[in-house]
Structure formats: C-alpha cells, structure tokens
Amino acid sequence: MAETMLALEVQAQAILLPSRYNAEAVTRFAEKRPLKFNAT
C-alpha cells in the first residue's frame, strides 16, 4: 500500500512540477502574495 501511494505521489509531482500553475504558485509564495485557486 505505501509503495502504491508513493508511486502515485511521484506521478502527480511529475505532472505538476513543470506546469505554469506551479511556477506561478511558487512565485506568489516567494512574493508573499495570496494563492490563486482553480486557475487555468
């Protein structure tokens, strides 16, 4: 079970990390601006 959850987490991060949404979220966090939810 733990290995399955880890594999799912790895897949999810592989999709998220290179996304524009993630890049904007990191910038907003660094600049202490509020997060933007449900952005497309």
PDB file of N, CA and C in Angstrom, residues 10-22:
ATOM      1  N   VAL A  10       4.636  10.290  -6.846  1.00  0.00           N
ATOM      2  CA  VAL A  10       5.692  10.559  -7.829  1.00  0.00           C
ATOM      3  C   VAL A  10       5.073  10.958  -9.163  1.00  0.00           C
ATOM      4  N   GLN A  11       4.049  10.241  -9.588  1.00  0.00           N
ATOM      5  CA  GLN A  11       3.380  10.567 -10.855  1.00  0.00           C
ATOM      6  C   GLN A  11       2.733  11.947 -10.800  1.00  0.00           C
ATOM      7  N   ALA A  12       2.069  12.250  -9.699  1.00  0.00           N
ATOM      8  CA  ALA A  12       1.395  13.543  -9.565  1.00  0.00           C
ATOM      9  C   ALA A  12       2.399  14.688  -9.595  1.00  0.00           C
ATOM     10  N   GLN A  13       3.515  14.534  -8.898  1.00  0.00           N
ATOM     11  CA  GLN A  13       4.522  15.593  -8.891  1.00  0.00           C
ATOM     12  C   GLN A  13       5.181  15.746 -10.252  1.00  0.00           C
ATOM     13  N   ALA A  14       5.347  14.663 -10.970  1.00  0.00           N
ATOM     14  CA  ALA A  14       5.941  14.739 -12.309  1.00  0.00           C
ATOM     15  C   ALA A  14       5.049  15.541 -13.251  1.00  0.00           C
ATOM     16  N   ILE A  15       3.744  15.477 -13.024  1.00  0.00           N
ATOM     17  CA  ILE A  15       2.805  16.254 -13.837  1.00  0.00           C
ATOM     18  C   ILE A  15       2.785  17.714 -13.387  1.00  0.00           C
ATOM     19  N   LEU A  16       2.782  17.942 -12.090  1.00  0.00           N
ATOM     20  CA  LEU A  16       2.622  19.292 -11.546  1.00  0.00           C
ATOM     21  C   LEU A  16       3.862  20.165 -11.667  1.00  0.00           C
ATOM     22  N   LEU A  17       5.016  19.641 -11.332  1.00  0.00           N
ATOM     23  CA  LEU A  17       6.216  20.475 -11.221  1.00  0.00           C
ATOM     24  C   LEU A  17       6.537  21.310 -12.456  1.00  0.00           C
ATOM     25  N   PRO A  18       6.437  20.779 -13.672  1.00  0.00           N
ATOM     26  CA  PRO A  18       6.769  21.613 -14.832  1.00  0.00           C
ATOM     27  C   PRO A  18       5.622  22.518 -15.303  1.00  0.00           C
ATOM     28  N   SER A  19       4.487  22.523 -14.599  1.00  0.00           N
ATOM     29  CA  SER A  19       3.322  23.282 -15.069  1.00  0.00           C
ATOM     30  C   SER A  19       3.454  24.781 -14.802  1.00  0.00           C
ATOM     31  N   ARG A  20       2.755  25.566 -15.617  1.00  0.00           N
ATOM     32  CA  ARG A  20       2.723  27.021 -15.421  1.00  0.00           C
ATOM     33  C   ARG A  20       2.037  27.364 -14.108  1.00  0.00           C
ATOM     34  N   TYR A  21       1.010  26.589 -13.739  1.00  0.00           N
ATOM     35  CA  TYR A  21       0.298  26.828 -12.482  1.00  0.00           C
ATOM     36  C   TYR A  21       1.259  26.729 -11.297  1.00  0.00           C
ATOM     37  N   ASN A  22       2.101  25.719 -11.297  1.00  0.00           N
ATOM     38  CA  ASN A  22       3.060  25.545 -10.214  1.00  0.00           C
ATOM     39  C   ASN A  22       4.077  26.680 -10.202  1.00  0.00           C
TER      40      ASN A  22
END
